[in-house]
């Protein structure tokens, strides 16, 4: 995620009766380190609800209201009452990245409660119709939710299919940012932390992972690539429909669709892993030296934490100014400029590539159950980024961790401790991606390794990935597993490192002290 949040003033609901009201949504630092992703007052919520009622397109039995799963940092993100099994997202690109795409989103889900209404997160597009189990359903906007009223209430424990015909607008709404990224020749996605619902209706919270199918119809001459493996490219007349399917569940914030005049570069990784990179076609030759580094980087990560967890991997080098890189699942998003700007040292660029790659294990395969657990993503990605720089470029981790220790108290005061980041600044939801969840969280992992020793720490990392693969996990899960591996209760040791207002003493380094310099140990900027 970005470390330098972009200010975003609040927007007003769109009064149009055919458009959902939309509120500002953050961009993401991957769940990954981007270089650089509010609470609404009671008065504001009342205004939103009043507006939501005014845009009801089909009369409902009760006023539509926004819901959420109660995330501490994003209380209105996600929705209760159902568990999504799969998304089927069909997009038709008109050949211009400043015009809305026609879209159909089909959601298959299990109901976990009796439901008269079903809320989806969706805040930037025109909804044309909604069906539930093949029957027309009522729908209305409420805050950043699309509230669906099926013809008959849904019973707990049932299987349901919701089909939404809508547009997906690549031009940001007033005071909105995130979702679609407009590139020089098309589009890409950057949905972290809570911007997937600016692209398609969904249950936009990492606790509800699901399988994805993408069907992207583009004019001939464009190439479309998405998460997962290709499942066909059907050309009819002047257009081609590209289909991709994931083989592992994915959080909505990790979805990726690239549309452009692109080259897809293929090669084999370790044990035959199919690698595919997506680059501007004109830059393929110039970028090849960077693309060729991925197989060895995957092998390096596998030597640390075990087998790569997905069906494919690659990098998407977008001709766009995003200010961050992002670990979208199986296809990490990078600014092309990172690889062409002569001012960046080679070791630095490679370490950022490893940062995003390591997120495939930490954040994508093992996903945080709530956004307060995001340190498990960013702390680990920063850890392996620093370890790679130490082992391949002679950049000592100890020096980086000592500098981070000096700055840690300031980071905690400004952004909260690693496992309890402060809530987003009003209008700046991406402000949760602060130094405390990057180098500050990596510092807590360094302290843990100092406390239990390198062999136990490395064993913990492998077991963590194996036990929580394709699932979600919490900070408490990590503390419990660390205690099991160490053979003693580590909660008393880890709690001040993860939740304390002040940085505890570093085991083995009694000389490390907080520093007063505001310039000490500023972390690298990536998600």
Coordinates of C-alpha atoms in Angstrom, one line a residue:
X1 CA 0.0 0.0 0.0
X2 CA 1.0 3.6 -0.3
X3 CA 2.7 5.1 2.7
X4 CA 1.9 8.6 1.8
X5 CA -1.9 8.9 1.8
X6 CA -3.6 11.2 -0.7
X7 CA -6.1 13.6 0.9
X8 CA -9.6 13.0 -0.2
X9 CA -12.4 15.3 0.8
X10 CA -15.8 13.8 1.3
X11 CA -18.3 13.6 -1.5
X12 CA -22.0 14.0 -1.5
X13 CA -24.4 11.3 -2.7
X14 CA -25.3 11.5 -6.4
X15 CA -28.9 12.6 -6.5
X16 CA -29.6 10.8 -9.8
X17 CA -32.3 8.1 -9.4
X18 CA -30.5 5.8 -11.7
X19 CA -27.1 5.9 -10.0
X20 CA -25.8 4.6 -6.7
X21 CA -24.7 7.3 -4.2
X22 CA -21.0 7.0 -3.8
X23 CA -18.6 8.0 -1.0
X24 CA -14.9 8.3 -1.2
X25 CA -13.0 5.1 -1.1
X26 CA -9.3 4.6 -0.6
X27 CA -6.7 3.4 -2.9
X28 CA -4.7 0.6 -1.6
X29 CA -0.9 0.5 -0.1
X30 CA -1.7 -5.5 -1.2
X31 CA -2.2 -6.0 0.7
X32 CA 1.3 -4.6 -0.5
X33 CA 3.6 -2.1 -0.1
X34 CA 2.8 0.7 -2.3
X35 CA 4.9 3.6 -2.5
X36 CA 3.2 5.8 -1.3
X37 CA -5.1 3.3 1.2
X38 CA -13.7 7.4 8.4
X39 CA -15.8 7.4 10.3
X40 CA -19.1 9.0 9.3
X41 CA -20.7 11.2 11.9
X42 CA -24.2 10.4 13.0
X43 CA -25.4 13.4 11.1
X44 CA -23.6 12.2 8.0
X45 CA -25.0 8.7 8.3
X46 CA -28.5 10.1 8.7
X47 CA -28.0 12.1 5.5
X48 CA -26.7 9.1 3.6
X49 CA -29.7 7.0 4.7
X50 CA -32.1 9.7 3.6
X51 CA -30.4 9.9 0.3
X52 CA -30.4 6.2 -0.1
X53 CA -34.1 6.0 0.5
X54 CA -34.6 8.6 -2.2
X55 CA -32.8 6.6 -4.9
X56 CA -34.8 3.3 -4.4
X57 CA -35.4 2.0 -7.8
X58 CA -37.9 -0.7 -6.8
X59 CA -40.0 -0.3 -3.7
X60 CA -38.8 -2.4 -0.7
X61 CA -40.6 -3.4 2.4
X62 CA -38.3 -1.3 4.6
X63 CA -35.8 1.5 4.0
X64 CA -32.5 0.4 2.6
X65 CA -29.6 0.9 5.0
X66 CA -25.8 0.3 4.7
X67 CA -24.4 -2.6 6.7
X68 CA -20.9 -3.9 7.5
X69 CA -19.1 -6.8 9.2
X70 CA -17.9 -4.6 12.0
X71 CA -14.3 -4.2 10.9
X72 CA -12.6 -1.9 13.5
X73 CA -11.0 0.2 10.8
X74 CA -13.7 0.0 8.1
X75 CA -17.0 -0.6 10.0
X76 CA -19.2 -0.4 6.9
X77 CA -17.1 -2.7 4.7
X78 CA -18.4 -6.2 3.9
X79 CA -21.8 -7.5 4.7
X80 CA -23.3 -10.1 7.0
X81 CA -25.7 -12.9 6.2
X82 CA -23.9 -14.7 3.4
X83 CA -20.6 -16.3 2.3
X84 CA -19.6 -15.8 -1.3
X85 CA -18.4 -18.9 -3.1
X86 CA -17.6 -17.4 -6.5
X87 CA -17.8 -14.4 -8.6
X88 CA -18.3 -14.4 -12.4
X89 CA -17.4 -11.0 -13.7
X90 CA -18.1 -10.1 -17.4
X91 CA -16.7 -6.8 -18.7
X92 CA -17.0 -5.2 -22.1
X93 CA -14.4 -2.6 -22.8
X94 CA -15.5 0.1 -25.3
X95 CA -12.0 0.8 -26.6
X96 CA -11.6 4.0 -24.6
X97 CA -10.5 4.1 -21.0
X98 CA -12.6 7.2 -20.2
X99 CA -16.0 5.5 -20.9
X100 CA -17.9 3.1 -18.7
X101 CA -17.6 -0.6 -19.3
X102 CA -20.8 -2.7 -19.6
X103 CA -20.7 -5.4 -16.9
X104 CA -22.5 -8.4 -15.5
X105 CA -21.5 -9.6 -12.0
X106 CA -22.8 -13.0 -11.0
X107 CA -22.4 -14.1 -7.4
X108 CA -23.0 -17.5 -6.0
X109 CA -23.2 -17.6 -2.2
X110 CA -24.4 -19.6 0.8
X111 CA -26.7 -17.8 3.2
X112 CA -25.7 -17.8 6.8
X113 CA -28.8 -16.1 8.1
X114 CA -32.4 -15.6 7.1
X115 CA -32.5 -12.6 4.8
X116 CA -35.2 -10.4 3.6
X117 CA -32.6 -8.0 2.1
X118 CA -29.1 -8.7 0.9
X119 CA -26.4 -6.0 0.9
X120 CA -23.6 -5.8 -1.6
X121 CA -20.8 -3.2 -1.6
X122 CA -21.0 -1.1 -4.8
X123 CA -20.5 2.6 -5.0
X124 CA -19.5 3.7 -8.5
X125 CA -21.7 2.6 -11.4
X126 CA -25.2 2.5 -12.9
X127 CA -27.2 -0.6 -11.8
X128 CA -29.6 -1.7 -14.6
X129 CA -31.2 -4.8 -13.1
X130 CA -30.7 -7.3 -10.4
X131 CA -31.9 -10.9 -10.3
X132 CA -31.9 -13.4 -7.4
X133 CA -32.1 -17.0 -8.4
X134 CA -33.3 -16.0 -11.8
X135 CA -36.2 -13.8 -10.6
X136 CA -36.2 -10.0 -10.8
X137 CA -35.3 -8.4 -7.5
X138 CA -35.7 -4.9 -6.0
X139 CA -32.6 -2.8 -5.4
X140 CA -31.7 0.5 -3.9
X141 CA -28.5 2.4 -3.0
X142 CA -27.6 3.1 0.6
X143 CA -24.3 4.7 1.5
X144 CA -21.7 2.5 -0.4
X145 CA -24.1 -0.5 -0.5
X146 CA -26.4 -1.9 -3.1
X147 CA -29.4 -3.3 -1.1
X148 CA -31.1 -6.2 -2.9
X149 CA -34.7 -7.3 -2.0
X150 CA -35.4 -10.7 -3.5
X151 CA -39.0 -11.7 -4.5
X152 CA -39.0 -14.1 -1.6
X153 CA -36.9 -14.0 1.6
X154 CA -33.8 -16.2 1.6
X155 CA -33.6 -19.0 4.2
X156 CA -30.5 -19.6 6.2
X157 CA -28.3 -22.4 4.8
X158 CA -29.5 -22.0 1.2
X159 CA -27.6 -21.5 -2.0
X160 CA -28.4 -18.4 -3.9
X161 CA -27.3 -16.7 -7.1
X162 CA -27.3 -12.9 -7.5
X163 CA -26.9 -11.4 -11.0
X164 CA -26.3 -7.6 -11.3
X165 CA -26.2 -5.9 -14.7
X166 CA -24.4 -2.6 -14.3
X167 CA -21.7 -0.3 -15.6
X168 CA -18.1 -0.1 -14.3
X169 CA -16.8 3.4 -14.6
X170 CA -13.0 3.9 -15.0
X171 CA -13.3 7.6 -14.3
X172 CA -13.2 8.3 -10.6
X173 CA -16.2 9.9 -9.1
X174 CA -15.8 13.2 -7.2
X175 CA -13.4 12.6 -4.3
X176 CA -13.1 8.9 -5.1
X177 CA -9.8 7.1 -5.8
X178 CA -9.0 3.5 -6.4
X179 CA -10.4 0.6 -8.3
X180 CA -9.7 1.1 -12.0
X181 CA -6.3 2.7 -12.9
X182 CA -6.2 4.3 -16.3
X183 CA -3.0 3.5 -18.1
X184 CA -1.6 5.0 -21.3
X185 CA -3.2 2.3 -23.4
X186 CA -6.1 0.9 -21.3
X187 CA -6.8 -0.1 -17.7
X188 CA -5.6 -2.0 -14.7
X189 CA -7.0 -2.5 -11.2
X190 CA -5.8 -1.4 -7.8
X191 CA -8.5 -2.3 -5.2
X192 CA -6.7 -2.2 -1.9
X193 CA -7.9 -1.7 0.7
X194 CA -11.6 -1.1 0.0
X195 CA -12.0 -0.1 -3.6
X196 CA -13.1 -3.3 -5.4
X197 CA -16.7 -2.1 -4.9
X198 CA -15.9 0.9 -7.1
X199 CA -15.5 -1.7 -9.9
X200 CA -18.1 -4.4 -9.3
X201 CA -20.7 -5.4 -6.7
X202 CA -19.1 -7.6 -4.1
X203 CA -18.7 -8.5 -0.4
X204 CA -15.6 -6.2 -0.2
X205 CA -13.9 -7.5 2.9
X206 CA -10.8 -9.8 3.0
X207 CA -12.6 -12.2 5.4
X208 CA -14.8 -13.4 2.5
X209 CA -12.5 -15.0 -0.1
X210 CA -14.0 -16.6 -3.2
X211 CA -13.2 -18.1 -6.5
X212 CA -13.2 -15.8 -9.6
X213 CA -14.0 -16.1 -13.3
X214 CA -13.3 -13.1 -15.5
X215 CA -14.7 -12.7 -19.1
X216 CA -13.2 -9.6 -20.7
X217 CA -14.5 -8.5 -24.1
X218 CA -12.1 -6.1 -25.9
X219 CA -11.7 -4.8 -29.4
X220 CA -9.2 -6.8 -31.5
X221 CA -5.7 -5.5 -31.0
X222 CA -6.1 -5.3 -27.2
X223 CA -4.9 -8.0 -24.8
X224 CA -6.8 -8.7 -21.6
X225 CA -5.2 -10.6 -18.7
X226 CA -6.6 -11.3 -15.2
X227 CA -5.9 -13.3 -12.1
X228 CA -5.5 -17.0 -12.6
X229 CA -5.0 -19.1 -15.7
X230 CA -6.4 -18.5 -19.2
X231 CA -9.5 -20.4 -20.2
X232 CA -9.9 -19.3 -23.7
X233 CA -9.8 -16.4 -26.1
X234 CA -12.8 -16.3 -28.4
X235 CA -12.7 -13.9 -31.4
X236 CA -16.0 -13.0 -33.0
X237 CA -15.9 -10.2 -35.6
X238 CA -14.1 -7.2 -34.3
X239 CA -13.8 -8.3 -30.7
X240 CA -12.2 -11.0 -28.6
X241 CA -13.4 -12.3 -25.2
X242 CA -10.6 -13.4 -22.9
X243 CA -11.5 -15.8 -20.0
X244 CA -9.5 -16.4 -16.9
X245 CA -10.2 -18.5 -13.8
X246 CA -8.6 -18.7 -10.4
X247 CA -7.8 -22.1 -8.9
X248 CA -7.6 -20.7 -5.3
X249 CA -9.9 -18.4 -3.4
X250 CA -9.1 -14.7 -3.5
X251 CA -10.1 -11.5 -1.5
X252 CA -11.8 -8.9 -3.6
X253 CA -9.0 -6.3 -2.9
X254 CA -6.6 -8.6 -4.8
X255 CA -8.6 -8.8 -8.1
X256 CA -6.7 -7.7 -11.2
X257 CA -7.7 -7.1 -14.8
X258 CA -5.3 -5.6 -17.3
X259 CA -6.5 -4.3 -20.6
X260 CA -4.0 -2.8 -23.1
X261 CA -1.9 -3.1 -26.1
X262 CA 0.3 -5.5 -24.2
X263 CA 2.7 -8.3 -24.7
X264 CA 2.4 -11.4 -22.5
X265 CA 5.8 -12.9 -21.8
X266 CA 5.8 -16.5 -20.8
X267 CA 8.5 -18.7 -19.2
X268 CA 8.8 -21.5 -16.7
X269 CA 9.6 -21.0 -13.0
X270 CA 10.7 -23.6 -10.4
X271 CA 9.1 -27.1 -10.8
X272 CA 7.4 -26.0 -14.1
X273 CA 5.4 -23.1 -12.5
X274 CA 3.9 -21.1 -15.4
X275 CA 5.1 -17.5 -15.3
X276 CA 3.5 -14.8 -17.4
X277 CA 4.4 -11.1 -17.3
X278 CA 2.3 -8.3 -18.9
X279 CA 4.2 -5.3 -20.3
X280 CA 3.6 -2.6 -22.9
X281 CA 4.3 -4.4 -26.2
X282 CA 6.7 -1.6 -27.3
X283 CA 8.8 -2.1 -24.1
X284 CA 9.1 -5.9 -24.1
X285 CA 12.8 -6.1 -25.1
X286 CA 13.9 -3.3 -22.7
X287 CA 12.1 -4.8 -19.7
X288 CA 13.2 -8.4 -20.3
X289 CA 16.2 -8.2 -18.0
X290 CA 13.9 -7.5 -15.1
X291 CA 11.3 -10.0 -16.1
X292 CA 14.0 -12.7 -16.2
X293 CA 14.7 -12.3 -12.5
X294 CA 11.4 -13.7 -11.3
X295 CA 12.2 -17.5 -11.5
X296 CA 15.2 -17.1 -9.2
X297 CA 13.2 -14.8 -6.9
X298 CA 10.4 -17.4 -6.7
X299 CA 13.0 -20.1 -5.9
X300 CA 14.5 -17.9 -3.2
X301 CA 11.2 -17.4 -1.5
X302 CA 10.4 -21.1 -1.7
X303 CA 13.7 -21.9 0.0
X304 CA 12.5 -19.7 2.9
X305 CA 8.8 -20.5 3.4
X306 CA 7.9 -23.4 1.1
X307 CA 6.2 -24.1 -2.3
X308 CA 4.7 -21.1 -4.2
X309 CA 1.0 -21.3 -3.2
X310 CA -0.8 -20.5 -6.5
X311 CA -1.2 -21.7 -10.1
X312 CA 0.8 -19.0 -11.8
X313 CA 2.7 -15.8 -11.2
X314 CA 3.9 -12.7 -13.0
X315 CA 4.3 -9.0 -12.9
X316 CA 2.1 -6.4 -14.6
X317 CA 4.2 -3.3 -15.6
X318 CA 1.6 -0.6 -16.2
X319 CA 2.3 2.7 -18.0
X320 CA 0.6 4.7 -15.2
X321 CA 1.5 6.9 -12.3
X322 CA 0.1 5.2 -9.3
X323 CA 2.7 6.0 -6.6
X324 CA 2.7 2.3 -5.4
X325 CA 3.2 -1.3 -6.3
X326 CA 0.5 -3.9 -5.4
X327 CA 0.4 -7.6 -4.8
X328 CA -2.7 -8.5 -6.8
X329 CA -3.0 -12.3 -6.6
X330 CA -0.8 -14.1 -9.2
X331 CA -0.2 -10.9 -11.1
X332 CA 1.5 -8.1 -9.1
X333 CA 1.0 -4.5 -10.3
X334 CA 4.1 -2.3 -10.8
X335 CA 4.6 1.1 -12.3
X336 CA 6.7 0.7 -15.4
X337 CA 8.7 3.7 -14.3
X338 CA 10.1 1.8 -11.4
X339 CA 12.2 -0.3 -13.9
X340 CA 13.1 2.6 -16.2
X341 CA 14.0 5.4 -13.8
X342 CA 17.8 5.5 -13.6
X343 CA 17.8 6.9 -10.1
X344 CA 16.7 3.6 -8.4
X345 CA 19.5 1.3 -7.4
X346 CA 19.3 -2.2 -8.9
X347 CA 19.2 -3.9 -5.5
X348 CA 16.3 -1.6 -4.4
X349 CA 14.2 -2.5 -7.4
X350 CA 14.8 -6.2 -6.9
X351 CA 13.9 -6.0 -3.2
X352 CA 10.6 -4.4 -4.1
X353 CA 9.9 -7.2 -6.6
X354 CA 10.5 -9.6 -3.8
X355 CA 8.3 -7.6 -1.5
X356 CA 5.3 -8.0 -3.8
X357 CA 6.2 -11.6 -4.6
X358 CA 6.3 -12.5 -0.8
X359 CA 2.8 -11.1 -0.5
X360 CA 1.6 -14.1 -2.6
X361 CA 2.3 -16.2 0.6
X362 CA 1.7 -13.4 3.2
X363 CA -1.5 -11.6 2.4
X364 CA -2.8 -13.4 -0.6
X365 CA -2.7 -17.1 0.3
X366 CA -2.9 -16.3 4.1
X367 CA -5.2 -13.3 4.2
X368 CA -5.9 -11.1 7.2
X369 CA -9.3 -11.7 8.7
X370 CA -9.6 -8.0 9.5
X371 CA -7.7 -4.9 8.4
X372 CA -6.2 -4.6 11.9
X373 CA -4.3 -7.8 11.0
X374 CA -2.7 -6.1 8.0
X375 CA 0.7 -6.1 9.7
X376 CA 0.8 -9.8 9.0
X377 CA 0.9 -8.9 5.3
X378 CA 3.2 -5.9 5.3
X379 CA 5.5 -6.9 8.1
X380 CA 6.3 -10.2 6.5
X381 CA 6.7 -8.7 3.0
X382 CA 9.0 -6.1 4.5
X383 CA 10.9 -8.8 6.3
X384 CA 11.6 -10.9 3.2
X385 CA 12.4 -7.7 1.2
X386 CA 15.0 -6.8 3.8
X387 CA 16.3 -10.4 4.0
X388 CA 16.7 -10.6 0.2
X389 CA 18.6 -7.3 0.2
X390 CA 20.9 -8.7 2.9
X391 CA 21.6 -12.0 1.2
X392 CA 21.9 -10.7 -2.4
X393 CA 23.1 -7.1 -2.1
X394 CA 25.0 -7.0 1.2
X395 CA 22.5 -4.6 2.8
X396 CA 22.6 -5.8 6.5
X397 CA 19.1 -6.3 8.0
X398 CA 20.5 -5.5 11.4
X399 CA 21.3 -2.0 10.3
X400 CA 17.8 -1.5 8.9
X401 CA 16.2 -2.9 12.1
X402 CA 18.3 -0.7 14.3
X403 CA 17.3 2.4 12.4
X404 CA 13.6 1.2 12.6
X405 CA 14.0 0.7 16.3
X406 CA 15.1 4.3 16.6
X407 CA 12.0 5.5 14.8
X408 CA 9.5 3.0 16.2
X409 CA 8.2 5.1 19.1
X410 CA 7.5 8.0 16.8
X411 CA 5.7 5.6 14.3
X412 CA 3.6 4.2 17.1
X413 CA 2.6 7.6 18.3
X414 CA 1.7 8.7 14.9
X415 CA 0.0 5.6 13.5
X416 CA -0.6 3.2 16.4
X417 CA 1.2 0.0 17.2
X418 CA 1.6 -2.6 14.4
X419 CA -1.4 -4.8 15.3
X420 CA -3.7 -2.0 16.3
X421 CA -3.2 0.8 13.7
X422 CA -5.1 4.0 14.2
X423 CA -8.3 4.4 12.3
X424 CA -8.1 6.1 8.9
X425 CA -7.9 9.9 8.8
X426 CA -11.3 11.3 7.7
X427 CA -11.3 11.3 3.9
X428 CA -8.0 9.3 3.8
X429 CA -8.8 5.7 4.2
X430 CA -5.5 4.6 2.9
X431 CA -3.8 6.3 5.8
X432 CA -3.8 3.0 7.7
X433 CA -0.8 2.1 5.6
X434 CA 1.8 3.8 7.8
X435 CA 5.4 2.9 8.7
X436 CA 4.3 1.1 11.8
X437 CA 2.8 -1.8 9.7
X438 CA 5.8 -2.0 7.4
X439 CA 9.2 -1.6 9.1
X440 CA 7.6 -1.3 12.5
X441 CA 6.0 -4.8 12.0
X442 CA 9.2 -6.2 10.5
X443 CA 10.9 -5.0 13.7
X444 CA 8.5 -7.1 15.8
X445 CA 9.4 -10.1 13.7
X446 CA 13.1 -9.4 14.2
X447 CA 12.5 -9.2 18.0
X448 CA 10.7 -12.6 17.8
X449 CA 13.6 -14.2 15.9
X450 CA 15.9 -12.8 18.5
X451 CA 13.8 -14.2 21.3
X452 CA 13.2 -17.8 20.0
X453 CA 16.2 -18.2 17.7
X454 CA 16.6 -18.5 13.9
X455 CA 15.7 -22.2 13.6
X456 CA 12.4 -21.9 15.5
X457 CA 11.5 -18.7 13.7
X458 CA 12.1 -20.2 10.3
X459 CA 10.0 -23.3 11.3
X460 CA 7.2 -21.0 12.5
X461 CA 7.1 -19.2 9.1
X462 CA 6.7 -22.5 7.2
X463 CA 4.1 -23.9 9.5
X464 CA 2.1 -20.6 9.4
X465 CA 1.9 -20.7 5.6
X466 CA 1.0 -24.4 5.5
X467 CA -1.7 -24.3 8.2
X468 CA -3.5 -21.2 6.9
X469 CA -3.1 -21.6 3.1
X470 CA -6.1 -20.4 1.1
X471 CA -7.7 -19.1 4.4
X472 CA -7.8 -16.1 6.7
X473 CA -5.9 -15.6 9.9
X474 CA -5.6 -13.2 12.8
X475 CA -2.9 -11.8 15.0
X476 CA -4.1 -14.1 17.8
X477 CA -3.5 -17.1 15.5
X478 CA 0.0 -16.0 14.9
X479 CA 0.8 -15.6 18.6
X480 CA -0.7 -19.0 19.4
X481 CA 1.4 -20.7 16.7
X482 CA 4.5 -18.9 17.7
X483 CA 4.0 -20.1 21.3
X484 CA 3.4 -23.7 20.1
X485 CA 6.6 -23.7 18.0
X486 CA 8.7 -22.1 20.8
X487 CA 7.3 -24.5 23.4
X488 CA 6.3 -21.7 25.7
X489 CA 3.7 -19.0 26.0
X490 CA 4.9 -15.9 24.0
X491 CA 1.8 -13.8 24.5
X492 CA 3.5 -11.8 27.3
X493 CA 6.5 -11.1 25.0
X494 CA 4.6 -10.3 21.8
X495 CA 1.8 -8.2 23.2
X496 CA 3.9 -5.1 23.9
X497 CA 5.6 -5.5 20.5
X498 CA 2.3 -5.7 18.7
X499 CA 0.1 -3.5 20.8
X500 CA 2.2 -1.4 23.1
X501 CA 2.4 2.4 22.8
X502 CA 6.2 2.2 23.4
X503 CA 8.7 0.0 21.8
X504 CA 10.0 -2.7 24.2
X505 CA 13.7 -3.5 24.7
X506 CA 15.2 -5.5 21.8
X507 CA 16.5 -8.9 22.9
X508 CA 20.2 -9.1 22.4
X509 CA 20.6 -5.4 21.7
X510 CA 20.4 -3.5 25.0
X511 CA 22.2 -0.6 23.4
X512 CA 19.4 0.1 20.9
X513 CA 17.6 3.3 21.8
X514 CA 14.8 5.5 20.4
X515 CA 16.2 8.4 18.3
X516 CA 14.9 11.9 18.1
X517 CA 15.7 12.5 14.5
X518 CA 12.5 12.6 12.4
X519 CA 14.5 11.4 9.4
X520 CA 15.7 8.2 10.9
X521 CA 14.7 4.9 9.3
X522 CA 12.0 6.2 7.0
X523 CA 10.8 3.0 5.3
X524 CA 10.8 2.3 1.6
X525 CA 7.5 3.3 0.0
X526 CA 5.6 0.3 -1.4
X527 CA 2.6 -1.7 -0.4

